[in-house]
Short mmCIF file of C-alpha atoms (C1' of nucleotides) in Angstrom, two decimals:
data_model
loop_
_atom_site.label_atom_id
_atom_site.label_comp_id
_atom_site.label_asym_id
_atom_site.label_seq_id
_atom_site.Cartn_x
_atom_site.Cartn_y
_atom_site.Cartn_z
CA UNK A 1 14.98 2.40 18.31
CA UNK A 2 15.39 0.54 21.55
CA UNK A 3 18.66 -1.23 22.17
CA UNK A 4 17.02 -4.38 23.48
CA UNK A 5 15.04 -4.80 20.28
CA UNK A 6 18.13 -3.89 18.31
CA UNK A 7 20.24 -6.72 19.68
CA UNK A 8 17.39 -9.19 19.59
CA UNK A 9 16.99 -8.60 15.90
CA UNK A 10 20.68 -8.93 15.15
CA UNK A 11 20.76 -12.27 16.97
CA UNK A 12 17.87 -13.55 14.90
CA UNK A 13 19.56 -12.45 11.73
CA UNK A 14 22.75 -14.38 12.33
CA UNK A 15 20.70 -17.57 12.57
CA UNK A 16 18.67 -17.26 9.39
CA UNK A 17 19.79 -16.68 5.82
CA UNK A 18 19.15 -13.59 3.75
CA UNK A 19 16.41 -11.18 4.72
CA UNK A 20 13.89 -9.71 2.32
CA UNK A 21 11.98 -6.47 2.63
CA UNK A 22 8.99 -8.57 3.65
CA UNK A 23 10.94 -10.08 6.54
CA UNK A 24 11.92 -6.64 7.78
CA UNK A 25 8.38 -5.38 7.49
CA UNK A 26 7.13 -8.40 9.40
CA UNK A 27 9.59 -7.90 12.23
CA UNK A 28 8.97 -4.18 12.56
CA UNK A 29 5.21 -4.64 12.37
CA UNK A 30 5.37 -7.27 15.08
CA UNK A 31 7.54 -5.08 17.26
CA UNK A 32 5.08 -2.21 16.90
CA UNK A 33 2.19 -4.49 17.78
CA UNK A 34 4.04 -5.75 20.84
CA UNK A 35 4.83 -2.19 21.88
CA UNK A 36 8.54 -2.74 21.60
CA UNK A 37 8.63 0.20 19.22
CA UNK A 38 6.37 2.93 20.63
CA UNK A 39 4.68 5.51 18.36
CA UNK A 40 6.95 8.29 17.27
CA UNK A 41 10.05 6.11 17.29
CA UNK A 42 12.44 7.09 14.53
CA UNK A 43 13.36 4.40 12.03
CA UNK A 44 16.44 5.64 10.11
CA UNK A 45 17.22 3.65 7.01
CA UNK A 46 20.90 3.07 7.68
CA UNK A 47 20.29 1.92 11.24
CA UNK A 48 17.65 -0.55 10.19
CA UNK A 49 19.97 -1.71 7.44
CA UNK A 50 22.74 -2.41 9.93
CA UNK A 51 20.34 -4.21 12.25
CA UNK A 52 19.17 -6.55 9.52
CA UNK A 53 22.41 -6.73 7.61
CA UNK A 54 21.10 -5.32 4.36
CA UNK A 55 21.47 -2.09 2.46
CA UNK A 56 19.13 0.85 2.43
CA UNK A 57 17.43 -0.35 -0.77
CA UNK A 58 15.79 -3.24 1.01
CA UNK A 59 14.97 -1.17 4.08
CA UNK A 60 13.34 1.48 1.96
CA UNK A 61 11.07 -1.04 0.33
CA UNK A 62 10.12 -2.43 3.73
CA UNK A 63 9.34 1.05 5.04
CA UNK A 64 7.26 1.85 1.99
CA UNK A 65 5.32 -1.35 2.53
CA UNK A 66 4.74 -0.47 6.18
CA UNK A 67 3.65 3.01 5.20
CA UNK A 68 1.02 1.58 2.87
CA UNK A 69 -0.21 -0.47 5.83
CA UNK A 70 -0.42 2.70 7.95
CA UNK A 71 2.11 1.33 10.41
CA UNK A 72 4.75 3.91 9.64
CA UNK A 73 4.73 7.57 8.68
CA UNK A 74 7.00 8.22 5.73
CA UNK A 75 7.24 11.86 4.68
CA UNK A 76 9.60 13.21 2.03
CA UNK A 77 13.08 14.04 3.31
CA UNK A 78 12.22 13.01 6.83
CA UNK A 79 13.06 9.91 8.78
CA UNK A 80 10.27 7.39 8.97
CA UNK A 81 8.52 7.12 12.31
CA UNK A 82 6.16 4.69 13.92
CA UNK A 83 2.76 6.18 13.33
CA UNK A 84 0.68 7.60 16.17
CA UNK A 85 -2.93 7.67 15.02
CA UNK A 86 -5.04 10.45 16.53
CA UNK A 87 -7.95 9.85 18.85
CA UNK A 88 -10.28 10.78 16.05
CA UNK A 89 -8.67 8.28 13.70
CA UNK A 90 -8.90 5.66 16.40
CA UNK A 91 -12.66 6.08 16.63
CA UNK A 92 -12.95 6.00 12.85
CA UNK A 93 -10.84 2.86 12.63
CA UNK A 94 -13.10 1.09 15.09
CA UNK A 95 -16.18 2.21 13.21
CA UNK A 96 -14.76 0.98 9.92
CA UNK A 97 -13.74 -2.32 11.43
CA UNK A 98 -17.18 -2.86 12.92
CA UNK A 99 -18.69 -2.38 9.49
CA UNK A 100 -16.26 -4.65 7.66
CA UNK A 101 -15.74 -7.38 10.22
CA UNK A 102 -19.47 -7.44 10.91
CA UNK A 103 -20.13 -8.10 7.24
CA UNK A 104 -17.38 -10.70 7.03
CA UNK A 105 -18.66 -12.75 9.96
CA UNK A 106 -22.21 -12.43 8.65
CA UNK A 107 -21.02 -13.88 5.35
CA UNK A 108 -19.05 -16.51 7.20
CA UNK A 109 -21.82 -17.75 9.48
CA UNK A 110 -22.64 -21.37 8.77
CA UNK A 111 -20.00 -21.64 6.08
CA UNK A 112 -16.96 -22.52 8.16
CA UNK A 113 -15.48 -25.97 7.86
CA UNK A 114 -15.05 -28.04 10.99
CA UNK A 115 -11.27 -27.68 10.71
CA UNK A 116 -11.22 -23.90 10.63
CA UNK A 117 -13.82 -23.77 13.37
CA UNK A 118 -11.50 -25.91 15.45
CA UNK A 119 -8.55 -23.72 14.63
CA UNK A 120 -10.55 -20.69 15.75
CA UNK A 121 -11.52 -22.41 18.99
CA UNK A 122 -7.90 -23.28 19.66
CA UNK A 123 -6.92 -19.63 19.38
CA UNK A 124 -9.78 -18.59 21.66
CA UNK A 125 -8.79 -21.14 24.29
CA UNK A 126 -5.10 -20.29 24.09
CA UNK A 127 -5.97 -16.62 24.44
CA UNK A 128 -8.01 -17.26 27.55
CA UNK A 129 -5.24 -19.40 29.04
CA UNK A 130 -2.61 -16.81 28.30
CA UNK A 131 -4.80 -14.24 30.00
CA UNK A 132 -5.20 -16.41 33.08
CA UNK A 133 -1.48 -16.88 33.49
CA UNK A 134 -0.88 -13.18 32.84
CA UNK A 135 1.06 -13.63 29.61
CA UNK A 136 -0.16 -10.55 27.78
CA UNK A 137 2.06 -10.83 24.67
CA UNK A 138 0.85 -14.38 24.06
CA UNK A 139 -2.73 -13.29 24.69
CA UNK A 140 -2.46 -10.55 22.06
CA UNK A 141 -0.83 -12.95 19.65
CA UNK A 142 -3.69 -15.44 19.88
CA UNK A 143 -6.36 -12.78 19.69
CA UNK A 144 -4.71 -11.44 16.55
CA UNK A 145 -4.47 -14.94 15.10
CA UNK A 146 -8.18 -15.46 15.62
CA UNK A 147 -9.22 -12.30 13.82
CA UNK A 148 -6.62 -12.87 11.14
CA UNK A 149 -8.10 -16.32 10.53
CA UNK A 150 -11.54 -14.76 10.14
CA UNK A 151 -10.15 -12.32 7.59
CA UNK A 152 -8.46 -15.12 5.66
CA UNK A 153 -11.60 -17.21 5.59
CA UNK A 154 -13.75 -14.40 4.28
CA UNK A 155 -15.62 -15.62 1.19
CA UNK A 156 -15.12 -12.12 -0.15
CA UNK A 157 -11.35 -11.80 -0.46
CA UNK A 158 -11.50 -8.06 -1.05
CA UNK A 159 -13.33 -7.54 2.22
CA UNK A 160 -10.91 -10.01 3.79
CA UNK A 161 -7.93 -7.94 2.73
CA UNK A 162 -9.52 -4.79 4.08
CA UNK A 163 -10.23 -6.55 7.35
CA UNK A 164 -6.62 -7.68 7.69
CA UNK A 165 -5.58 -4.06 7.39
CA UNK A 166 -8.15 -2.90 9.92
CA UNK A 167 -7.25 -5.56 12.47
CA UNK A 168 -3.65 -4.39 12.30
CA UNK A 169 -4.57 -0.73 12.68
CA UNK A 170 -6.93 -1.44 15.53
CA UNK A 171 -4.27 -3.40 17.39
CA UNK A 172 -1.86 -0.52 17.09
CA UNK A 173 -4.27 2.02 18.53
CA UNK A 174 -5.29 -0.37 21.30
CA UNK A 175 -1.65 -0.62 22.29
CA UNK A 176 -1.45 3.17 22.11
CA UNK A 177 -4.54 4.17 24.03
CA UNK A 178 -5.03 1.30 26.48
CA UNK A 179 -5.94 2.75 29.88
CA UNK A 180 -2.72 2.80 31.82
CA UNK A 181 -4.20 0.95 34.77
CA UNK A 182 -5.43 -1.94 32.68
CA UNK A 183 -3.19 -4.97 32.44
CA UNK A 184 -5.10 -6.39 29.50
CA UNK A 185 -8.01 -5.72 27.16
CA UNK A 186 -9.32 -9.25 27.41
CA UNK A 187 -13.10 -9.59 27.46
CA UNK A 188 -14.03 -12.98 28.80
CA UNK A 189 -16.17 -15.22 26.66
CA UNK A 190 -16.80 -12.78 23.81
CA UNK A 191 -14.80 -14.73 21.28
CA UNK A 192 -16.48 -17.95 22.35
CA UNK A 193 -19.91 -16.42 21.90
CA UNK A 194 -19.00 -15.25 18.40
CA UNK A 195 -17.72 -18.72 17.52
CA UNK A 196 -20.96 -20.29 18.68
CA UNK A 197 -23.06 -18.02 16.50
CA UNK A 198 -20.78 -18.69 13.56
CA UNK A 199 -21.09 -22.43 14.05
CA UNK A 200 -24.88 -22.13 14.33
CA UNK A 201 -25.02 -20.18 11.08
CA UNK A 202 -26.64 -17.15 12.67
CA UNK A 203 -25.41 -14.30 10.53
CA UNK A 204 -27.01 -11.37 12.33
CA UNK A 205 -26.15 -12.71 15.77
CA UNK A 206 -22.54 -13.06 14.64
CA UNK A 207 -22.55 -9.50 13.41
CA UNK A 208 -23.95 -8.31 16.73
CA UNK A 209 -21.36 -10.32 18.62
CA UNK A 210 -18.56 -8.65 16.70
CA UNK A 211 -20.14 -5.24 17.17
CA UNK A 212 -20.40 -5.78 20.91
CA UNK A 213 -16.88 -7.11 21.08
CA UNK A 214 -15.45 -4.10 19.29
CA UNK A 215 -17.55 -1.58 21.18
CA UNK A 216 -16.38 -3.20 24.40
CA UNK A 217 -12.78 -3.07 23.29
CA UNK A 218 -13.08 0.58 22.31
CA UNK A 219 -14.63 1.42 25.66
CA UNK A 220 -11.56 0.03 27.39
CA UNK A 221 -9.43 2.72 25.78
CA UNK A 222 -8.70 6.16 27.13
CA UNK A 223 -9.95 8.34 24.30
CA UNK A 224 -10.55 11.52 26.25
CA UNK A 225 -9.70 14.39 23.92
CA UNK A 226 -8.74 16.78 26.71
CA UNK A 227 -5.47 15.07 27.46
CA UNK A 228 -4.42 14.81 23.85
CA UNK A 229 -1.42 12.78 24.80
CA UNK A 230 -0.25 12.20 21.27
CA UNK A 231 -0.56 15.77 20.14
CA UNK A 232 1.38 16.96 23.16
CA UNK A 233 4.05 14.41 22.50
CA UNK A 234 4.50 15.28 18.87
CA UNK A 235 4.28 19.02 19.54
CA UNK A 236 6.86 18.90 22.27
CA UNK A 237 9.05 16.81 20.00
CA UNK A 238 9.38 14.13 22.65
CA UNK A 239 10.73 11.19 20.68
CA UNK A 240 10.56 8.04 22.82
CA UNK A 241 13.87 6.49 21.83
CA UNK A 242 16.47 7.40 19.29
CA UNK A 243 18.71 5.03 17.40
CA UNK B 1 3.51 -0.46 -23.50
CA UNK B 2 1.80 1.27 -26.38
CA UNK B 3 3.85 3.62 -28.50
CA UNK B 4 1.21 6.33 -28.59
CA UNK B 5 1.10 6.51 -24.81
CA UNK B 6 4.88 6.34 -24.76
CA UNK B 7 5.39 9.45 -26.88
CA UNK B 8 2.59 11.32 -25.21
CA UNK B 9 4.26 10.87 -21.85
CA UNK B 10 7.66 11.96 -23.11
CA UNK B 11 6.14 15.12 -24.53
CA UNK B 12 4.56 15.94 -21.19
CA UNK B 13 7.81 15.35 -19.41
CA UNK B 14 9.78 17.85 -21.46
CA UNK B 15 7.33 20.54 -20.44
CA UNK B 16 7.31 20.01 -16.70
CA UNK B 17 10.17 19.88 -14.23
CA UNK B 18 11.33 16.84 -12.30
CA UNK B 19 9.02 13.90 -11.87
CA UNK B 20 8.46 12.10 -8.61
CA UNK B 21 7.33 8.53 -8.05
CA UNK B 22 3.90 9.95 -7.26
CA UNK B 23 3.75 11.64 -10.66
CA UNK B 24 4.59 8.42 -12.42
CA UNK B 25 2.04 6.48 -10.41
CA UNK B 26 -0.59 9.11 -11.23
CA UNK B 27 0.10 8.94 -14.94
CA UNK B 28 0.15 5.16 -15.12
CA UNK B 29 -2.98 4.89 -12.99
CA UNK B 30 -4.78 7.34 -15.22
CA UNK B 31 -3.65 5.52 -18.34
CA UNK B 32 -4.95 2.26 -16.94
CA UNK B 33 -8.26 3.86 -16.07
CA UNK B 34 -8.55 5.29 -19.56
CA UNK B 35 -7.72 1.90 -21.05
CA UNK B 36 -4.60 3.20 -22.70
CA UNK B 37 -2.71 0.46 -20.89
CA UNK B 38 -4.77 -2.73 -21.08
CA UNK B 39 -4.51 -5.46 -18.41
CA UNK B 40 -1.50 -7.68 -18.80
CA UNK B 41 0.64 -4.94 -20.30
CA UNK B 42 4.26 -5.30 -19.25
CA UNK B 43 5.79 -2.36 -17.43
CA UNK B 44 9.58 -2.87 -17.43
CA UNK B 45 11.44 -0.59 -15.09
CA UNK B 46 14.06 0.66 -17.53
CA UNK B 47 11.49 1.47 -20.19
CA UNK B 48 9.34 3.45 -17.78
CA UNK B 49 12.46 5.17 -16.57
CA UNK B 50 13.35 6.27 -20.09
CA UNK B 51 9.80 7.44 -20.72
CA UNK B 52 9.77 9.64 -17.65
CA UNK B 53 13.44 10.56 -17.69
CA UNK B 54 14.29 9.10 -14.31
CA UNK B 55 16.21 6.12 -13.06
CA UNK B 56 14.84 2.78 -11.98
CA UNK B 57 14.85 3.79 -8.31
CA UNK B 58 11.99 6.19 -8.82
CA UNK B 59 10.13 3.87 -11.14
CA UNK B 60 10.39 1.05 -8.63
CA UNK B 61 8.84 3.17 -5.93
CA UNK B 62 6.03 4.16 -8.26
CA UNK B 63 5.38 0.52 -9.17
CA UNK B 64 5.38 -0.49 -5.52
CA UNK B 65 2.85 2.21 -4.81
CA UNK B 66 0.65 1.05 -7.68
CA UNK B 67 0.94 -2.52 -6.49
CA UNK B 68 -0.34 -1.52 -3.05
CA UNK B 69 -3.29 0.10 -4.85
CA UNK B 70 -3.93 -3.15 -6.72
CA UNK B 71 -3.36 -1.46 -10.06
CA UNK B 72 -0.26 -3.42 -10.90
CA UNK B 73 0.93 -6.95 -10.27
CA UNK B 74 4.48 -6.98 -8.96
CA UNK B 75 5.94 -10.46 -8.38
CA UNK B 76 9.53 -11.16 -7.39
CA UNK B 77 11.92 -11.35 -10.31
CA UNK B 78 9.20 -10.70 -12.83
CA UNK B 79 8.28 -7.63 -14.78
CA UNK B 80 5.37 -5.71 -13.36
CA UNK B 81 2.14 -5.97 -15.29
CA UNK B 82 -1.13 -4.12 -15.33
CA UNK B 83 -3.38 -6.23 -13.14
CA UNK B 84 -6.29 -8.17 -14.59
CA UNK B 85 -8.70 -8.88 -11.74
CA UNK B 86 -10.67 -12.11 -12.11
CA UNK B 87 -14.41 -12.22 -12.52
CA UNK B 88 -14.71 -13.45 -8.97
CA UNK B 89 -12.66 -10.55 -7.66
CA UNK B 90 -14.77 -8.18 -9.72
CA UNK B 91 -17.92 -9.36 -7.97
CA UNK B 92 -16.24 -9.11 -4.60
CA UNK B 93 -14.99 -5.62 -5.33
CA UNK B 94 -18.49 -4.48 -6.15
CA UNK B 95 -19.86 -6.10 -3.01
CA UNK B 96 -17.21 -4.42 -0.87
CA UNK B 97 -17.82 -1.08 -2.50
CA UNK B 98 -21.57 -1.32 -1.95
CA UNK B 99 -20.94 -1.90 1.74
CA UNK B 100 -18.43 0.90 2.16
CA UNK B 101 -19.88 3.53 -0.13
CA UNK B 102 -23.33 2.80 1.23
CA UNK B 103 -22.12 3.53 4.73
CA UNK B 104 -20.25 6.64 3.62
CA UNK B 105 -23.25 8.22 1.91
CA UNK B 106 -25.45 7.28 4.85
CA UNK B 107 -23.05 9.11 7.14
CA UNK B 108 -22.89 11.99 4.69
CA UNK B 109 -26.64 12.50 4.26
CA UNK B 110 -27.66 15.92 5.50
CA UNK B 111 -24.15 16.86 6.44
CA UNK B 112 -22.88 18.21 3.15
CA UNK B 113 -22.21 21.91 2.83
CA UNK B 114 -23.89 23.86 0.06
CA UNK B 115 -20.53 24.26 -1.67
CA UNK B 116 -19.68 20.59 -1.85
CA UNK B 117 -23.22 19.78 -2.85
CA UNK B 118 -22.81 22.22 -5.71
CA UNK B 119 -19.49 20.72 -6.67
CA UNK B 120 -21.12 17.30 -6.77
CA UNK B 121 -23.94 18.60 -8.92
CA UNK B 122 -21.46 20.12 -11.32
CA UNK B 123 -19.78 16.78 -11.82
CA UNK B 124 -23.12 15.05 -12.33
CA UNK B 125 -24.18 17.61 -14.93
CA UNK B 126 -20.84 17.53 -16.73
CA UNK B 127 -21.01 13.76 -16.79
CA UNK B 128 -24.44 13.79 -18.35
CA UNK B 129 -23.36 16.37 -20.93
CA UNK B 130 -20.24 14.40 -21.81
CA UNK B 131 -22.43 11.35 -22.27
CA UNK B 132 -24.79 13.21 -24.56
CA UNK B 133 -22.00 14.41 -26.78
CA UNK B 134 -20.42 10.95 -26.77
CA UNK B 135 -17.21 11.96 -25.02
CA UNK B 136 -16.66 8.80 -23.01
CA UNK B 137 -13.26 9.71 -21.49
CA UNK B 138 -14.67 12.95 -20.14
CA UNK B 139 -17.75 11.12 -18.86
CA UNK B 140 -15.61 8.65 -16.94
CA UNK B 141 -13.49 11.47 -15.57
CA UNK B 142 -16.49 13.31 -14.16
CA UNK B 143 -18.07 10.18 -12.76
CA UNK B 144 -14.81 9.39 -11.01
CA UNK B 145 -14.57 12.93 -9.70
CA UNK B 146 -18.02 12.67 -8.19
CA UNK B 147 -17.31 9.47 -6.30
CA UNK B 148 -13.89 10.69 -5.33
CA UNK B 149 -15.48 13.80 -3.84
CA UNK B 150 -17.81 11.62 -1.81
CA UNK B 151 -14.86 9.65 -0.50
CA UNK B 152 -13.01 12.84 0.42
CA UNK B 153 -16.01 14.25 2.23
CA UNK B 154 -16.55 11.14 4.30
CA UNK B 155 -16.73 12.16 7.98
CA UNK B 156 -14.94 8.90 8.66
CA UNK B 157 -11.56 9.34 6.94
CA UNK B 158 -10.64 5.71 7.32
CA UNK B 159 -13.75 4.63 5.45
CA UNK B 160 -13.05 7.44 2.99
CA UNK B 161 -9.61 6.07 2.24
CA UNK B 162 -10.98 2.61 1.72
CA UNK B 163 -13.64 4.00 -0.59
CA UNK B 164 -11.04 5.80 -2.69
CA UNK B 165 -9.29 2.50 -3.18
CA UNK B 166 -12.50 0.69 -4.08
CA UNK B 167 -13.60 3.34 -6.57
CA UNK B 168 -10.30 2.92 -8.36
CA UNK B 169 -10.52 -0.86 -8.42
CA UNK B 170 -14.10 -0.79 -9.58
CA UNK B 171 -13.25 1.55 -12.44
CA UNK B 172 -10.51 -0.78 -13.59
CA UNK B 173 -12.76 -3.82 -13.73
CA UNK B 174 -15.51 -1.83 -15.42
CA UNK B 175 -13.03 -0.92 -18.13
CA UNK B 176 -12.03 -4.58 -18.32
CA UNK B 177 -15.40 -6.26 -18.40
CA UNK B 178 -17.64 -3.70 -20.07
CA UNK B 179 -19.87 -5.48 -22.58
CA UNK B 180 -18.17 -5.01 -25.92
CA UNK B 181 -21.33 -3.66 -27.56
CA UNK B 182 -21.85 -0.95 -24.95
CA UNK B 183 -20.48 2.48 -25.72
CA UNK B 184 -20.81 3.65 -22.13
CA UNK B 185 -21.90 2.53 -18.66
CA UNK B 186 -23.83 5.71 -18.01
CA UNK B 187 -27.07 5.30 -16.08
CA UNK B 188 -29.21 8.32 -16.55
CA UNK B 189 -30.34 10.21 -13.47
CA UNK B 190 -28.89 7.86 -10.86
CA UNK B 191 -26.31 10.31 -9.62
CA UNK B 192 -28.92 13.05 -9.48
CA UNK B 193 -31.21 10.89 -7.40
CA UNK B 194 -28.41 10.14 -4.97
CA UNK B 195 -27.59 13.83 -4.66
CA UNK B 196 -31.21 14.65 -3.88
CA UNK B 197 -31.35 12.13 -1.08
CA UNK B 198 -28.06 13.40 0.30
CA UNK B 199 -29.35 16.97 0.26
CA UNK B 200 -32.58 15.91 1.96
CA UNK B 201 -30.62 14.16 4.69
CA UNK B 202 -32.18 10.78 3.99
CA UNK B 203 -29.47 8.35 5.01
CA UNK B 204 -31.15 5.08 4.14
CA UNK B 205 -32.49 6.36 0.84
CA UNK B 206 -28.97 7.48 -0.03
CA UNK B 207 -27.62 4.06 0.81
CA UNK B 208 -30.26 2.43 -1.36
CA UNK B 209 -29.50 4.81 -4.20
CA UNK B 210 -25.84 3.85 -4.13
CA UNK B 211 -26.71 0.18 -3.90
CA UNK B 212 -28.96 0.44 -6.93
CA UNK B 213 -26.40 2.45 -8.81
CA UNK B 214 -23.67 -0.11 -8.21
CA UNK B 215 -25.90 -3.10 -8.88
CA UNK B 216 -26.91 -1.46 -12.14
CA UNK B 217 -23.32 -0.81 -13.07
CA UNK B 218 -22.33 -4.38 -12.29
CA UNK B 219 -25.19 -5.70 -14.39
CA UNK B 220 -23.81 -3.82 -17.38
CA UNK B 221 -20.67 -5.92 -17.27
CA UNK B 222 -20.06 -9.21 -19.01
CA UNK B 223 -19.21 -11.45 -16.09
CA UNK B 224 -20.07 -14.80 -17.64
CA UNK B 225 -17.59 -17.31 -16.24
CA UNK B 226 -17.72 -19.59 -19.28
CA UNK B 227 -15.68 -17.30 -21.46
CA UNK B 228 -13.02 -16.71 -18.87
CA UNK B 229 -11.35 -14.15 -21.07
CA UNK B 230 -8.71 -13.26 -18.57
CA UNK B 231 -7.74 -16.76 -17.65
CA UNK B 232 -7.43 -17.73 -21.28
CA UNK B 233 -5.31 -14.71 -21.96
CA UNK B 234 -2.91 -15.34 -19.13
CA UNK B 235 -2.79 -19.08 -19.81
CA UNK B 236 -2.05 -18.62 -23.49
CA UNK B 237 0.56 -16.05 -22.58
CA UNK B 238 -1.11 -13.49 -24.84
CA UNK B 239 0.47 -10.21 -23.77
CA UNK B 240 -1.42 -7.27 -25.32
CA UNK B 241 1.54 -5.04 -26.04
CA UNK B 242 5.19 -5.32 -25.30
CA UNK B 243 7.63 -2.52 -24.64
"C1'" DC C 1 18.92 35.70 28.81
"C1'" DG C 2 16.68 34.95 24.42
"C1'" DG C 3 16.44 35.16 19.21
"C1'" DG C 4 18.37 34.27 14.90
"C1'" DG C 5 21.53 32.81 11.66
"C1'" DT C 6 25.33 29.91 9.95
"C1'" DC C 7 27.69 25.73 9.40
"C1'" DA C 8 28.62 20.79 10.34
"C1'" DT C 9 26.26 16.55 10.61
"C1'" DT C 10 22.79 13.43 9.71
"C1'" DT C 11 19.50 11.50 6.69
"C1'" DT C 12 17.01 10.88 2.72
"C1'" DG C 13 16.67 11.12 -2.78
"C1'" DT C 14 18.55 9.56 -7.01
"C1'" DA C 15 21.57 7.39 -10.18
"C1'" DT C 16 24.49 3.71 -11.33
"C1'" DA C 17 27.15 -0.72 -11.19
"C1'" DC C 18 27.12 -5.37 -10.54
"C1'" DA C 19 24.90 -9.91 -9.20
"C1'" DA C 20 21.15 -13.08 -9.56
"C1'" DT C 21 17.25 -14.64 -11.71
"C1'" DA C 22 13.96 -15.41 -15.32
"C1'" DA C 23 12.79 -15.26 -20.38
"C1'" DT C 24 14.29 -16.22 -25.08
"C1'" DG C 25 15.78 -18.64 -28.93
"C1'" DA C 26 18.89 -21.57 -31.53
"C1'" DG C 27 20.50 -25.99 -32.31
"C1'" DA C 28 20.80 -30.84 -31.60
"C1'" DT C 29 18.41 -35.15 -31.15
"C1'" DA C 30 14.91 -38.52 -31.36
"C1'" DT D 1 8.49 -32.19 -36.70
"C1'" DA D 2 8.43 -31.91 -31.86
"C1'" DT D 3 11.02 -31.37 -27.83
"C1'" DC D 4 14.76 -30.91 -24.88
"C1'" DT D 5 19.14 -28.56 -23.67
"C1'" DC D 6 21.86 -24.87 -23.10
"C1'" DA D 7 23.83 -20.51 -24.10
"C1'" DT D 8 22.35 -15.73 -24.70
"C1'" DT D 9 19.73 -11.88 -23.47
"C1'" DA D 10 16.63 -9.17 -20.86
"C1'" DT D 11 15.09 -7.84 -16.40
"C1'" DT D 12 14.90 -7.47 -11.66
"C1'" DG D 13 17.50 -7.48 -6.84
"C1'" DT D 14 20.96 -5.37 -4.10
"C1'" DA D 15 24.71 -2.47 -2.84
"C1'" DT D 16 27.03 1.76 -3.21
"C1'" DA D 17 28.25 6.63 -4.44
"C1'" DC D 18 27.01 11.10 -4.67
"C1'" DA D 19 23.54 15.06 -4.42
"C1'" DA D 20 20.02 17.45 -1.85
"C1'" DA D 21 17.57 18.36 1.99
"C1'" DA D 22 16.66 18.58 6.90
"C1'" DT D 23 18.41 18.58 11.48
"C1'" DG D 24 20.85 20.32 15.29
"C1'" DA D 25 24.54 22.71 17.59
"C1'" DC D 26 26.98 26.60 18.20
"C1'" DC D 27 27.97 31.31 18.23
"C1'" DC D 28 26.93 36.02 17.71
"C1'" DC D 29 24.16 39.83 18.67
"C1'" DG D 30 20.42 42.40 20.74
#
DNA sequence: CGGGGTCATTTTGTATACAATAATGAGATA
DNA sequence: TATCTCATTATTGTATACAAAATGACCCCG
C-alpha cells in the first residue's frame, strides 16, 4: 500500500467515529478506482486494520465483500491483492456491460422523472467541465455517478444490481488499460446524446447510444495481447508497492 | 432449521474431514434449492456452527458468501434468514435471466464441442427420465446441471458468472412460487429443442428457445400479487421453523 | 556462480472471550 | 384484558490468542 494513501486514510479516521466493514470497502474501492492502489497491490489484513483502527475481523469482512465485487483477489492462505483483470476479461466485461446497460437504458427510455433527468444532466455537465479544466479525478467521479444513477433507476432492480457491478469492473479495467499517452477517456457529447434519447423515450436509440459509448471507450484502451503487461507483471512478481 | 436436515448434516460431517466456509455454503445452498430450508428460516450462527462442527468465524464467512449470492438475508444485528424474494423481484429475475442466458446460448451456438454437447444431452435425458419416474429432486438436479453447464461453457466468462448467479436465483423463486397443485415444472422437449439449435449453430433460434423455455417456466408459477404470500408471512412474523 | 533446502518471519485460518444490540417474556397498570 | 415497561435471554459485533500455512532469507553444497 502506498504511504500517501495510508496517511490520508488515518487522518480521515481520526475525524469520524467507528468504521464498519462497509466503510473500509468503500474507501478501498474508491482508491482502486482512482488508481491510488494499482493492481497487484498487497492488502495485508493487519496493515489495513491499523490504518482504519479496527481489528482483522472487520478488515476480513471488508475484503470478502470486495472479493465478491471482483475488486480484490482473495485466495486461501495468501494476502489479498488488488485484482488485475486480464485483457480477455476486459473485453468480456465490456461485452457484458453493453448487453446489460443497453437493456437498462432501453427500459428506462421515456420513464425518467424530470428530477432524475436533471440530476443526470448535472452529472454530464460537471463531467464536461471537469474535463475542460483538466481535473481527471473529478471527471471520473461524475461519469461514474451518471452511470450509477442509471443503474439505480433501472425499473428492473436485478438488472440494476448487475449493472452497478459491471460499471465498477469496467472502471477498474479502464484505469488499468488506458493508453499511456491519453490524459482522459472523455468522449465529448456522448452522454448528452444518450440523455436526449432517454428524454425522448427512444428505447432503441438509447441502446445504440450506450453501445457506441462503450465501444468508443473500449477502443481508447490498449488491449494489444502481445505486450501482455499484466501477465508479465504477475509472472515477474513485480508488486507495485508493499505495505 | 429443520431437525431432519440438522441430523443429516451432522451425519455427513462425521464422515468427512474438516469443513470450510465453502462447504457450508454449498450445503445450505443445496438445502435451500431442495426446499429443505424454506424461505424465512432462521440461520443462527452458533447453531450452524454446532451442526457443522466449526466455530462462528467459519459460519459467518459462509453466510456472507451466501448473502452475496442472494440466497440469504444478512442484516446488521439480526439473525440471517433464508431469503424470500418478492413477486416483483421474481419477475425481474426471470427477465434478467432471459436477457443473459439468451445471449450466452446465442454466443454458444455452433461452438460447442461434441463432448459437451453429449454431456448436455445426458442431463436432458436424465431429467426426462427422473420426471417420468416422479423423482422431482433428481429432476431438478439434472435441470440445474444442464443450465450450469451452459453457464460454464459461455465463451464470455463474465456473462457466464452472471448466468450462474441467475440460474440459482431463478431456482429459488421457482421453489417458492410453484403452483401448489403442480408436482413439477418440467416442460417436455424444451431442453432437447434448445440442444438441437445449439448443435445446428442457429444462434437466434437458440435464443428464442431459451426465451420460450423461461417464459413457460415463469407461467407455471403463481405470481398473483393479491395473495402476497411472502409479505403476509413476513408481516405476521410467521417464521417457518426455528432452530 | 547457481540450485536447493532449512529456518525465521510474516500472514492468514480458526476458535474463543467479551461487548453491544436485538428479541423475549413476565409483571404491573390502566 | 390489553398494553406498556423493564429485566432477562439470545444473538450478533469485535477484538484477541493461538495454530497453520506461506513467504523469504540465508547458508550450504555442487
